[in-house]
Amino acid sequence: MAMEPDQTVNKKIKWPLLLFSAALLAVGNCGGPLIMRLYFLHGGDRVWLSSWLETGGWPINILPILFTYIRRRATQGPTARPILMKPPVFLASAVIGLLTGVDDYLYAYGVARLPISTSALILASHLGFTAVFAYLLVRQKFTPYSMNAVFLLTVGAAVLALHASGDRPKGESNREYYIGLFMTLATAMLYGFVLPLVELTYKKAKQAITYTLVLEIQLVMCFFATVFCTIGMLINNDFKAIPREAREFGLGETKYYVVWVCSAIVWQCFFLGAIGVIFSASSLLCAILIASLLPVTEALAVVFYKEKYQAEKGVSLVLSLWGFVSYFYGELKPSKKTIKTQTTETEIPQSISIPCVSHPWRWLRSFAISEDENTASTLHIPGSGGGRSRLAPRGSMSPANQHRRLTKAIRNDELKRRIFRLGLTRRSATAVLENWVGEGHRVSISELRHIATHLVKFRRYKHALEIFTWMEDCNGYRISAAEHAISPHPFNEMMKLYMATSQFQKVLTAILQMKQNNIPVVSSPTTFGWMHVLGDIEETEKIFVEYESQCRKYDVRVSNILLGAYMRNGLMEKAETLHLHTLKRGGCPNYKTWEILMEGWVRSQNMDKAVNAMKKGFSVLKHCDWRPSPSIVVAIAEFFEKSENIEEAKRYLKVVRRLGLASLPIYKSLLRTHASAQQPTQEIFEMMKEDEIDLDDEALAHLQTFAA
């Protein structure tokens, strides 16, 4: 599978984020059962409430999401999106959240009936379910070490079946105890399905998976799980029982609510740590970490709750530790081999025998050359499972040339990897390029533009701009006239990046440099927009004329920008002329066109045209959320008031009501118009009542005058 850029970035943050997520997972996995058991031991008996607390702390995630948005806005400017999640990911997260809600209830029921040491060890069996579902859903690859770990940890949990009822709490029947065992086992099975399902969501999401997106997924999952548990609490009347239960709680009413808060926080640590480990590594590693934390949970249960520590639990503990060591030994062994391979990967022997690496197709995919199938030869890659890749036309490339191309592909992939490792920090891509060239490597203009394109795709505007700036500063990388004929000059792309990074003062400088070097400006709504923002209407007009001479399909968004510039500068005659010209050219006005014209006509006191523009704006988008500015709508009503044109004011009110724009200021203006003309206002008050408009002091005064 080809490595995407966002995955390359994740390579850099893998270990720090993995360790942080593992720490959160450890806190939640060990502390969650202890606090939940504390609730049940001291008089709590609301299972739905306990399950609600597992995800009820979801608002905590809003803080880091808000922080990351502030950082994105600081680096990307106004273009930064407040929410990264797309609808398909939201829907998948909602479904997983509902499954998590079911799992919360099953788990809370099991903890209420079983000692912590027993329930924790039974839950370790979820590792076996995770392994099965990970293989089915995400095609998880197993090594002898990981298979051994799964086997040992699963057997460790199964050992508890020997003398299972020996640690049954006092006063609890066999039936209740075995129902608790069954519920806990069902919890393990369901959560073993949820973990790979989260990983599958990451893989199938058609967008870059960043840690910010992971936080948003966590927020949605916990929200829907909480909604599910809230419905259960309502049906079970748990909300009514909470005050009574708090008064009767063994540790006191205050500590009852403290247990609530601590439980919500600790369980959020668990869920946030779990999805973080899946994001940094895999669902299988997450399951192994949960199972491997059993020794800590066991020790804490014995220390705090004086639970029995039978021989079966000791055997299970040893097997769990053995499985944990087995898995990580298997992970570290290939890592050392990969590091050794990477140090010599550019020294490919002349026979083009490629070392067997973990992702052999990652760099070959970017290197593969599309040729006609009848003339394509194949090259066998040792260690790739017998696969073949079309690399060159038959008979047109010697082994030496093939060797050079393969070396170049690997080298360029390394440059791309270095730049993406910079992440969103303030480190400069220019320094990476200087070091790359200083090491004696070569890179072409097309390769640099390819890297910059990927950076822009993932909103890495700063680094993309640094690449283009470096190309312009280095004589050997300036684009030629012939290359410009094939694709737009980097100045056009730099201009967009200046806008994206809020460096507006450099936009006009870039345009002037392009003119001095006879480089055509690629016309776009963005270009025109910033030209008129910079206050150069004449220059905007020239670019617009150039656009019209070259465009094949008329884009009304372009003419709207010039139209808005005319309107803001009081040039309504030019605006009307441009509007008629646009219609002749086949341009189809959109709601923004009519909004601009309406505002201009209001300013020039041409209210008939303004009202007509409002109607046409709504006719373009009948079921839209667009609304004209309230100040403009009120200004039209006040114009009719000043002109004492009561009939036009009534007709205007009908239009406003039909469009759903009626408001108190408009009605007050009409009341004043009627009062000035000494006309009855009863009909107006009836319309206000129909529109549910609340009366203020002025309107009440008119009403009292009418009543008198």
XYZ file of C-alpha atoms in Angstrom:
708
model
C 0.000 0.000 0.000
C 1.311 3.449 -0.877
C 2.216 5.711 1.988
C 0.150 8.880 1.984
C 1.606 12.183 3.123
C -0.360 12.355 6.304
C 0.944 8.960 7.241
C 4.439 10.199 6.672
C 3.807 12.977 9.117
C 2.476 10.450 11.585
C 5.773 8.615 11.375
C 7.411 11.573 13.085
C 4.871 11.891 15.871
C 4.300 8.170 16.285
C 6.323 7.466 19.415
C 5.622 10.640 21.426
C 1.905 10.399 20.682
C 1.894 6.643 21.241
C 3.523 7.015 24.663
C 1.127 9.813 25.621
C -1.894 7.774 24.503
C -0.588 4.675 26.281
C -0.258 6.686 29.507
C -3.868 7.894 29.216
C -4.974 4.344 28.468
C -3.155 3.067 31.557
C -4.821 5.652 33.810
C -8.263 4.895 32.425
C -7.902 1.118 32.240
C -6.659 0.794 35.824
C -8.548 3.637 37.482
C -11.912 3.221 35.759
C -12.833 -0.190 37.221
C -11.631 0.847 40.692
C -13.816 3.959 40.832
C -16.808 2.150 39.354
C -16.456 -0.673 41.883
C -16.170 1.932 44.665
C -19.584 3.247 43.649
C -21.202 -0.202 43.877
C -19.461 -1.223 47.123
C -20.783 1.794 49.048
C -24.448 1.553 48.177
C -24.699 2.532 44.519
C -26.885 0.244 42.423
C -27.763 2.225 39.269
C -26.198 0.322 36.356
C -27.415 2.778 33.720
C -25.917 5.679 35.674
C -22.552 3.895 35.859
C -22.595 3.248 32.127
C -23.514 6.923 31.518
C -20.473 8.068 33.511
C -18.142 6.076 31.242
C -18.709 8.513 28.367
C -20.483 11.398 30.118
C -17.249 13.382 30.286
C -17.229 13.944 26.505
C -17.263 17.801 26.820
C -13.652 17.549 28.057
C -12.613 16.925 24.447
C -13.904 20.340 23.378
C -10.910 22.082 24.991
C -8.129 20.378 22.962
C -10.249 20.639 19.788
C -10.685 24.375 20.390
C -6.952 24.742 21.060
C -6.010 22.992 17.804
C -8.470 25.179 15.876
C -6.858 28.325 17.317
C -3.455 27.014 16.217
C -4.759 26.200 12.725
C -6.285 29.640 12.406
C -2.994 31.229 13.460
C -1.077 29.329 10.751
C -3.696 29.092 7.987
C -5.631 32.314 8.507
C -9.394 32.707 7.963
C -9.442 29.671 5.647
C -8.983 27.318 8.612
C -11.967 25.017 9.017
C -13.387 24.828 12.567
C -14.489 21.209 12.008
C -12.383 18.744 10.017
C -14.767 15.789 10.119
C -16.685 15.001 6.944
C -20.231 13.499 6.940
C -19.187 9.854 6.233
C -16.748 9.899 9.167
C -19.392 11.546 11.364
C -21.928 8.827 10.501
C -19.411 6.050 11.188
C -18.436 7.668 14.508
C -22.101 7.932 15.518
C -22.686 4.219 14.844
C -19.548 3.265 16.786
C -20.733 5.548 19.587
C -24.049 3.703 19.870
C -22.188 0.373 20.008
C -19.964 1.849 22.715
C -23.086 2.813 24.661
C -24.277 -0.806 24.577
C -20.809 -1.933 25.654
C -20.848 0.581 28.533
C -24.038 -0.946 29.919
C -22.758 -4.517 29.643
C -19.519 -3.555 31.362
C -21.216 -1.653 34.196
C -23.515 -4.612 34.849
C -20.547 -6.985 35.019
C -18.544 -4.770 37.389
C -21.587 -4.501 39.674
C -21.655 -8.311 40.076
C -17.975 -9.346 39.981
C -14.799 -8.498 41.906
C -12.461 -6.196 39.986
C -9.703 -8.781 39.687
C -12.110 -11.273 38.112
C -13.859 -8.860 35.747
C -10.530 -7.380 34.613
C -9.090 -10.761 33.729
C -12.240 -11.814 31.874
C -12.122 -8.574 29.910
C -8.634 -9.541 28.782
C -10.310 -12.126 26.562
C -11.318 -9.235 24.298
C -7.816 -9.552 22.874
C -8.804 -12.758 21.099
C -11.933 -11.134 19.676
C -9.925 -8.081 18.621
C -7.428 -10.287 16.809
C -10.203 -12.042 14.866
C -12.048 -8.855 13.931
C -8.801 -7.030 13.125
C -7.968 -9.770 10.644
C -11.460 -9.673 9.096
C -11.958 -5.886 8.996
C -8.518 -4.315 8.511
C -6.482 -7.319 7.323
C -4.185 -7.155 10.344
C -0.935 -8.998 9.653
C 0.177 -11.424 12.342
C 3.717 -12.463 13.167
C 4.641 -15.522 15.233
C 5.270 -13.171 18.155
C 1.907 -11.400 17.954
C 0.072 -14.727 17.548
C 1.909 -16.052 20.591
C 0.930 -12.941 22.553
C -2.743 -13.296 21.623
C -2.713 -16.965 22.588
C -1.012 -16.427 25.956
C -3.191 -13.488 26.984
C -6.374 -15.314 25.973
C -5.366 -18.470 27.851
C -4.489 -16.313 30.846
C -8.062 -15.064 30.963
C -9.504 -18.531 30.362
C -7.647 -19.919 33.400
C -10.168 -18.067 35.557
C -12.840 -20.547 34.516
C -11.178 -22.959 36.951
C -12.996 -22.379 40.273
C -14.815 -19.377 38.780
C -17.265 -18.995 41.654
C -14.639 -19.118 44.387
C -14.445 -15.337 44.677
C -18.182 -14.653 44.502
C -19.089 -11.649 46.726
C -21.057 -12.361 49.882
C -24.815 -12.316 49.511
C -24.729 -12.796 45.756
C -26.487 -15.785 44.201
C -24.952 -18.112 41.644
C -27.426 -16.819 39.067
C -26.373 -13.182 39.559
C -22.702 -14.138 39.537
C -22.937 -16.070 36.269
C -25.026 -13.335 34.643
C -22.194 -10.971 35.587
C -19.687 -13.348 33.988
C -21.787 -13.539 30.818
C -22.232 -9.751 30.625
C -18.492 -9.180 31.098
C -17.670 -11.704 28.390
C -20.180 -10.005 26.061
C -18.450 -6.709 26.846
C -15.114 -8.195 25.805
C -16.550 -9.515 22.551
C -18.290 -6.257 21.612
C -15.285 -4.082 22.450
C -13.107 -6.488 20.498
C -15.293 -5.562 17.515
C -15.329 -1.805 18.238
C -11.523 -1.358 18.281
C -10.932 -2.684 14.719
C -14.052 -0.797 13.597
C -12.404 2.465 14.683
C -9.252 1.518 12.773
C -11.383 0.674 9.727
C -12.955 4.146 9.945
C -9.474 5.679 9.816
C -8.564 3.610 6.769
C -11.792 4.235 4.839
C -12.040 7.966 5.592
C -11.472 9.901 2.381
C -9.570 12.663 4.172
C -6.301 13.185 5.988
C -6.367 11.504 9.412
C -4.806 13.903 11.903
C -4.863 13.799 15.679
C -7.336 16.695 15.652
C -9.711 14.581 13.576
C -9.175 11.730 16.047
C -10.294 14.051 18.853
C -13.413 14.974 16.879
C -14.185 11.281 16.306
C -13.768 10.657 20.036
C -16.155 13.523 20.808
C -18.871 12.204 18.484
C -18.482 8.606 19.700
C -18.789 9.545 23.367
C -21.681 11.920 22.687
C -23.802 9.250 21.000
C -22.844 6.658 23.626
C -23.980 9.123 26.300
C -27.257 9.736 24.449
C -27.891 5.976 24.393
C -27.227 5.660 28.135
C -29.322 8.763 28.879
C -32.325 7.106 27.225
C -31.722 4.041 29.405
C -31.589 6.224 32.527
C -34.870 7.901 31.596
C -36.607 4.566 31.072
C -35.197 3.194 34.351
C -36.062 6.400 36.293
C -32.432 6.794 37.397
C -32.618 10.594 37.483
C -35.343 10.472 40.130
C -33.326 8.033 42.261
C -30.069 10.046 42.247
C -30.891 12.412 45.192
C -31.973 9.506 47.393
C -28.930 7.423 46.452
C -26.614 10.364 47.174
C -28.042 10.770 50.700
C -27.665 7.047 51.422
C -24.177 6.688 49.895
C -21.748 5.048 52.307
C -19.020 7.694 51.947
C -21.346 10.688 52.197
C -23.338 12.812 49.775
C -20.433 15.073 48.763
C -18.115 12.178 47.986
C -20.917 10.594 45.975
C -20.687 13.409 43.448
C -16.883 13.433 43.667
C -16.971 9.786 42.580
C -19.141 10.881 39.641
C -16.669 13.513 38.458
C -13.599 11.330 38.922
C -15.268 8.452 37.097
C -16.158 10.637 34.093
C -12.614 12.057 33.850
C -10.828 8.725 34.249
C -13.014 6.998 31.655
C -12.369 9.817 29.180
C -8.665 9.120 29.657
C -9.351 5.495 28.735
C -11.269 6.228 25.529
C -8.938 9.019 24.441
C -5.927 6.792 25.053
C -7.515 3.902 23.148
C -8.227 5.842 19.960
C -4.815 7.528 20.231
C -3.047 4.154 20.293
C -5.129 2.975 17.325
C -4.223 6.174 15.451
C -0.500 5.824 16.262
C -0.240 2.053 15.790
C -3.130 -0.412 15.475
C -6.212 -1.775 17.214
C -4.294 -4.975 18.008
C -1.653 -3.052 19.969
C -4.429 -1.229 21.827
C -5.981 -4.553 22.827
C -2.594 -5.933 23.907
C -1.903 -2.876 26.065
C -5.301 -3.227 27.756
C -4.657 -6.903 28.454
C -1.097 -6.210 29.605
C -2.258 -3.671 32.188
C -3.964 -6.469 34.130
C -1.121 -6.848 36.661
C -1.550 -3.237 37.771
C -5.340 -3.544 38.035
C -4.979 -6.816 39.951
C -2.514 -5.313 42.423
C -4.648 -2.216 42.997
C -7.769 -4.337 43.592
C -5.963 -6.429 46.210
C -4.533 -3.326 47.933
C -7.661 -1.140 48.015
C -10.499 -3.673 48.230
C -8.764 -6.614 49.966
C -9.888 -9.016 47.253
C -8.676 -12.609 47.269
C -5.708 -13.369 45.088
C -6.123 -17.028 44.203
C -3.618 -19.270 42.459
C -5.547 -19.114 39.185
C -5.099 -15.345 39.103
C -1.370 -15.737 39.683
C -1.085 -18.115 36.726
C -3.147 -15.732 34.604
C -0.885 -12.850 35.609
C 2.268 -14.706 34.548
C 0.750 -15.646 31.190
C -0.313 -12.027 30.614
C 3.194 -10.717 31.290
C 4.653 -13.372 29.007
C 2.300 -12.382 26.193
C 3.134 -8.691 26.665
C 6.879 -9.319 26.405
C 6.380 -11.601 23.392
C 4.496 -8.955 21.418
C 6.954 -6.125 22.008
C 9.952 -8.323 21.332
C 8.379 -9.154 17.971
C 7.807 -5.436 17.279
C 11.326 -4.324 18.185
C 13.068 -7.026 16.169
C 11.862 -5.905 12.684
C 12.296 -2.255 13.699
C 16.036 -2.766 14.078
C 16.161 -4.490 10.698
C 14.216 -1.616 9.077
C 16.628 0.978 10.479
C 19.560 -1.000 9.138
C 17.883 -1.309 5.739
C 17.143 2.425 5.518
C 20.799 3.336 5.985
C 21.748 1.429 2.834
C 18.592 1.746 0.738
C 20.182 4.158 -1.783
C 23.007 1.714 -2.548
C 21.071 -0.598 -4.875
C 23.168 -3.249 -6.654
C 23.297 -3.186 -10.426
C 21.091 -6.277 -10.630
C 18.228 -4.160 -9.224
C 17.532 -6.552 -6.375
C 15.448 -4.547 -3.905
C 15.797 -5.282 -0.164
C 12.654 -6.646 1.424
C 11.240 -3.732 3.428
C 7.964 -3.377 5.235
C 6.318 -1.292 2.486
C 8.067 -2.198 -0.822
C 5.393 -0.592 -2.991
C 5.362 2.809 -1.314
C 8.104 4.322 -3.462
C 7.499 2.080 -6.492
C 3.977 3.463 -6.853
C 5.270 7.009 -7.326
C 7.885 5.687 -9.748
C 5.708 3.449 -11.938
C 5.454 4.660 -15.571
C 2.176 4.330 -17.440
C 2.764 2.598 -20.752
C 0.747 0.637 -23.261
C 0.180 -2.876 -21.994
C 1.408 -4.403 -25.235
C 4.826 -2.749 -24.946
C 5.325 -2.880 -21.189
C 7.953 -5.112 -19.699
C 7.909 -6.265 -16.086
C 10.493 -6.273 -13.368
C 10.367 -8.791 -10.540
C 10.955 -7.373 -7.079
C 12.417 -9.958 -4.696
C 10.612 -10.029 -1.393
C 7.405 -8.516 -2.770
C 5.439 -11.711 -2.747
C 5.976 -12.500 -6.409
C 4.289 -9.295 -7.587
C 5.297 -7.521 -10.789
C 5.247 -3.851 -11.694
C 5.315 -2.184 -15.132
C 8.373 0.034 -15.092
C 9.422 0.702 -18.682
C 8.631 -0.044 -22.332
C 10.044 -3.317 -23.565
C 13.512 -2.893 -24.973
C 13.650 0.875 -24.389
C 15.501 0.932 -21.050
C 18.725 -0.766 -20.124
C 19.305 -2.277 -16.669
C 21.600 0.671 -15.875
C 18.839 3.176 -16.675
C 16.371 1.154 -14.652
C 18.807 1.218 -11.761
C 19.184 5.000 -11.990
C 15.410 5.521 -12.088
C 14.850 3.308 -9.082
C 17.565 5.132 -7.144
C 16.029 8.481 -8.096
C 12.568 7.353 -6.970
C 13.889 6.278 -3.577
C 15.885 9.490 -3.193
C 12.936 11.761 -4.028
C 10.710 9.847 -1.643
C 13.270 10.542 1.078
C 13.158 14.310 0.325
C 9.367 14.283 0.506
C 9.538 12.380 3.778
C 11.964 14.913 5.275
C 9.737 17.861 4.376
C 6.567 16.224 5.688
C 8.363 15.385 8.933
C 8.442 19.113 9.649
C 4.786 18.856 10.601
C 3.032 22.137 11.354
C 5.969 23.561 13.304
C 7.914 26.696 12.468
C 10.809 24.720 11.033
C 11.638 25.781 7.501
C 11.389 23.700 4.336
C 14.091 25.958 2.869
C 16.663 24.529 5.286
C 15.689 20.984 4.278
C 16.152 21.821 0.580
C 19.511 23.518 1.219
C 20.756 20.491 3.167
C 19.454 18.148 0.463
C 21.334 19.936 -2.310
C 24.367 20.328 -0.044
C 24.505 16.539 0.334
C 24.968 16.264 -3.428
C 21.434 15.166 -4.325
C 19.543 16.427 -7.349
C 15.898 17.346 -7.636
C 13.860 18.527 -10.613
C 11.337 21.356 -10.854
C 8.514 18.892 -11.482
C 9.421 16.931 -8.355
C 9.444 20.081 -6.227
C 6.069 21.124 -7.595
C 4.721 17.638 -6.911
C 5.793 17.900 -3.258
C 4.336 21.419 -2.999
C 1.019 20.196 -4.430
C 0.774 17.534 -1.726
C 1.626 20.115 0.933
C -1.201 22.365 -0.262
C -3.577 19.387 -0.270
C -2.932 18.952 3.449
C -3.066 22.729 4.128
C 0.671 23.016 4.669
C 0.707 26.406 2.914
C 3.764 27.778 4.702
C 6.070 24.970 3.598
C 4.641 24.937 0.052
C 5.310 28.672 -0.228
C 8.865 28.170 1.024
C 9.484 25.616 -1.736
C 8.276 28.002 -4.467
C 10.264 30.893 -2.979
C 13.395 28.735 -2.904
C 12.837 27.804 -6.571
C 12.662 31.485 -7.533
C 15.790 32.348 -5.537
C 17.864 29.556 -7.117
C 18.800 30.140 -10.761
C 18.853 26.446 -11.578
C 15.250 25.944 -10.510
C 13.491 28.884 -12.165
C 10.750 27.740 -14.496
C 11.351 28.318 -18.196
C 8.935 29.670 -20.822
C 8.568 26.186 -22.296
C 7.643 24.705 -18.921
C 5.210 27.549 -18.301
C 3.390 26.629 -21.501
C 2.632 23.232 -19.952
C 1.484 24.384 -16.503
C 0.925 27.695 -14.629
C 3.942 29.577 -13.341
C 4.738 29.143 -9.614
C 4.012 32.866 -9.137
C 0.315 32.082 -9.609
C 0.521 29.374 -6.982
C 2.599 31.597 -4.700
C -0.055 34.304 -4.958
C -2.719 31.888 -3.674
C -0.394 30.793 -0.869
C 0.204 34.414 0.166
C -3.566 34.732 0.510
C -3.862 31.466 2.440
C -1.139 32.573 4.881
C -2.641 36.101 5.248
C 0.380 37.815 3.656
C -1.862 40.142 1.673
C 0.760 42.845 1.193
C 2.795 40.441 -0.934
C -0.057 39.632 -3.341
C 0.241 42.877 -5.293
C 4.043 42.536 -5.275
C 3.716 39.099 -6.874
C 1.366 40.463 -9.559
C 3.779 43.311 -10.375
C 6.705 40.878 -10.607
C 4.698 38.704 -12.988
C 4.019 41.686 -15.237
C 7.681 42.689 -15.231
C 8.632 39.165 -16.303
C 5.768 38.855 -18.840
C 4.162 36.034 -16.862
C 0.386 35.805 -17.446
C -1.787 36.030 -14.356
C -4.097 33.027 -14.070
C -7.504 34.633 -13.630
C -9.650 33.330 -10.798
C -12.257 34.714 -8.394
C -9.597 34.701 -5.666
C -7.205 36.815 -7.756
C -9.864 39.412 -8.599
C -11.080 39.453 -5.025
C -7.710 40.413 -3.613
C -7.051 42.922 -6.384
C -10.076 44.980 -5.358
C -9.328 44.447 -1.645
C -5.955 46.043 -2.343
C -7.825 49.055 -3.757
C -6.793 48.796 -7.410
C -10.096 48.886 -9.332
C -8.455 49.854 -12.622
C -6.103 46.884 -12.397
C -9.048 44.660 -11.527
C -10.887 45.885 -14.633
C -7.873 45.053 -16.833
C -7.601 41.540 -15.412
C -11.357 41.104 -15.853
C -11.116 42.057 -19.552
C -8.266 39.566 -19.945
C -10.361 36.931 -18.201
C -13.314 37.514 -20.542
C -11.089 37.196 -23.598
C -9.792 33.801 -22.450
C -12.684 32.162 -20.599
C -14.728 29.443 -22.252
C -17.409 29.187 -19.593
C -18.537 32.440 -17.990
C -18.137 32.452 -14.203
C -20.528 34.940 -12.603
C -18.491 34.827 -9.374
C -15.745 36.758 -11.166
C -18.074 39.524 -12.357
C -19.637 39.647 -8.875
C -16.304 40.704 -7.401
C -15.947 43.619 -9.807
C -19.642 44.392 -9.289
C -19.057 44.589 -5.528
C -16.041 46.853 -6.032
C -18.168 49.266 -8.065
C -20.950 49.227 -5.480
C -18.624 49.879 -2.514
C -17.101 52.840 -4.314
C -20.488 54.338 -5.247
C -20.127 53.594 -8.984
C -23.663 52.274 -9.491
C -23.842 53.288 -13.150
C -20.796 51.141 -13.854
C -22.296 48.371 -11.726
C -25.561 48.386 -13.716
C -23.642 48.479 -17.008
C -21.531 45.506 -15.902
C -24.676 43.617 -14.860
C -26.276 44.094 -18.288
C -22.982 43.138 -19.955
C -22.847 39.944 -17.879
C -26.359 38.984 -18.970
C -25.441 39.511 -22.641
C -22.370 37.278 -22.218
C -24.573 34.471 -20.925
C -23.771 34.887 -17.242
C -26.467 33.612 -14.888
C -26.873 35.892 -11.826
C -26.800 34.125 -8.477
C -28.146 35.288 -5.133
C -24.887 37.168 -4.442
C -25.361 39.214 -7.618
C -28.788 40.376 -6.472
C -27.542 41.022 -2.944
C -24.796 43.348 -4.261
C -27.208 45.182 -6.552
C -29.827 45.455 -3.810
C -27.334 47.064 -1.433
C -26.177 49.469 -4.152
C -29.713 50.482 -5.071
C -30.594 51.070 -1.416
C -27.586 53.370 -1.107
C -28.674 55.270 -4.224
C -32.291 55.455 -2.929
C -33.688 53.379 -5.816
C -36.002 51.259 -3.665
C -38.158 49.786 -6.435
C -35.113 48.147 -7.988
C -33.853 47.101 -4.540
C -37.119 45.296 -3.692
C -37.154 43.663 -7.125
C -33.545 42.484 -6.585
C -34.569 40.977 -3.243
C -37.370 39.004 -4.918
C -35.044 37.731 -7.643
C -32.433 36.738 -5.086
C -34.971 34.512 -3.344
C -36.273 33.124 -6.627
C -32.774 31.885 -7.502
C -32.560 29.832 -4.291
C -36.061 29.069 -3.070
C -35.090 26.728 -0.249
C -31.860 28.349 0.884
C -30.583 29.873 4.101
C -29.569 33.129 2.407
C -31.043 36.278 3.871
C -30.291 39.886 2.880
C -28.739 42.109 5.513
C -31.378 43.177 8.105
C -30.075 46.743 7.907
C -30.866 46.844 4.170
C -34.355 45.400 4.685
C -35.109 48.002 7.381
C -33.571 50.814 5.292
C -36.096 50.160 2.503
C -38.993 50.331 4.977
C -37.657 53.576 6.462
C -37.366 55.075 2.964
C -41.087 54.521 2.392
C -41.736 56.033 5.834
C -39.806 59.213 5.003
C -41.553 59.537 1.644
C -44.919 58.920 3.408
C -45.798 56.416 0.708
C -48.171 54.220 2.688
C -49.307 52.074 -0.247
C -45.732 51.167 -1.243
C -44.958 50.472 2.416
C -47.888 48.012 2.604
C -46.835 46.255 -0.593
C -43.283 46.033 0.719
C -44.497 44.516 3.996
C -46.344 41.787 2.060
C -43.119 40.919 0.224
C -41.139 40.890 3.458
C -43.671 38.655 5.220
C -43.816 36.237 2.303
C -40.016 35.920 2.396
C -39.961 35.468 6.169
C -38.063 38.715 6.817
C -40.639 40.566 8.945
C -39.183 42.101 12.110
C -40.098 44.592 14.830
C -38.182 47.556 13.259
C -40.081 47.095 9.967
C -43.451 46.965 11.737
C -42.566 50.023 13.831
C -41.681 51.925 10.662
C -45.051 50.976 9.170
C -46.839 51.994 12.402
C -45.190 55.407 12.255
C -46.201 55.743 8.591
C -49.840 54.944 9.445
C -49.820 57.272 12.431
C -48.442 60.103 10.296
C -51.187 59.523 7.702
C -53.757 59.079 10.511
C -54.631 55.618 9.230
C -55.916 52.779 11.487
C -53.265 50.345 12.708
C -55.434 47.421 13.826
C -54.482 45.333 10.783
C -50.777 45.851 11.498
C -51.104 44.634 15.103
C -52.968 41.551 13.880
C -50.116 40.787 11.470
C -47.591 41.265 14.278
C -49.539 38.766 16.362
C -49.560 36.262 13.490
C -45.793 36.695 13.040
C -45.252 36.368 16.821
C -43.512 39.748 17.037
C -43.110 40.986 20.625
C -44.103 44.603 21.262
C -41.678 47.115 22.741
C -42.567 50.417 24.443
C -42.949 52.336 21.182
C -45.242 49.709 19.650
C -47.301 49.561 22.866
C -47.701 53.348 22.749
C -49.112 53.081 19.223
C -51.441 50.314 20.406
C -52.725 52.440 23.304
C -53.223 55.395 20.973
C -55.256 53.187 18.637
C -57.311 51.805 21.548
C -58.064 55.322 22.790
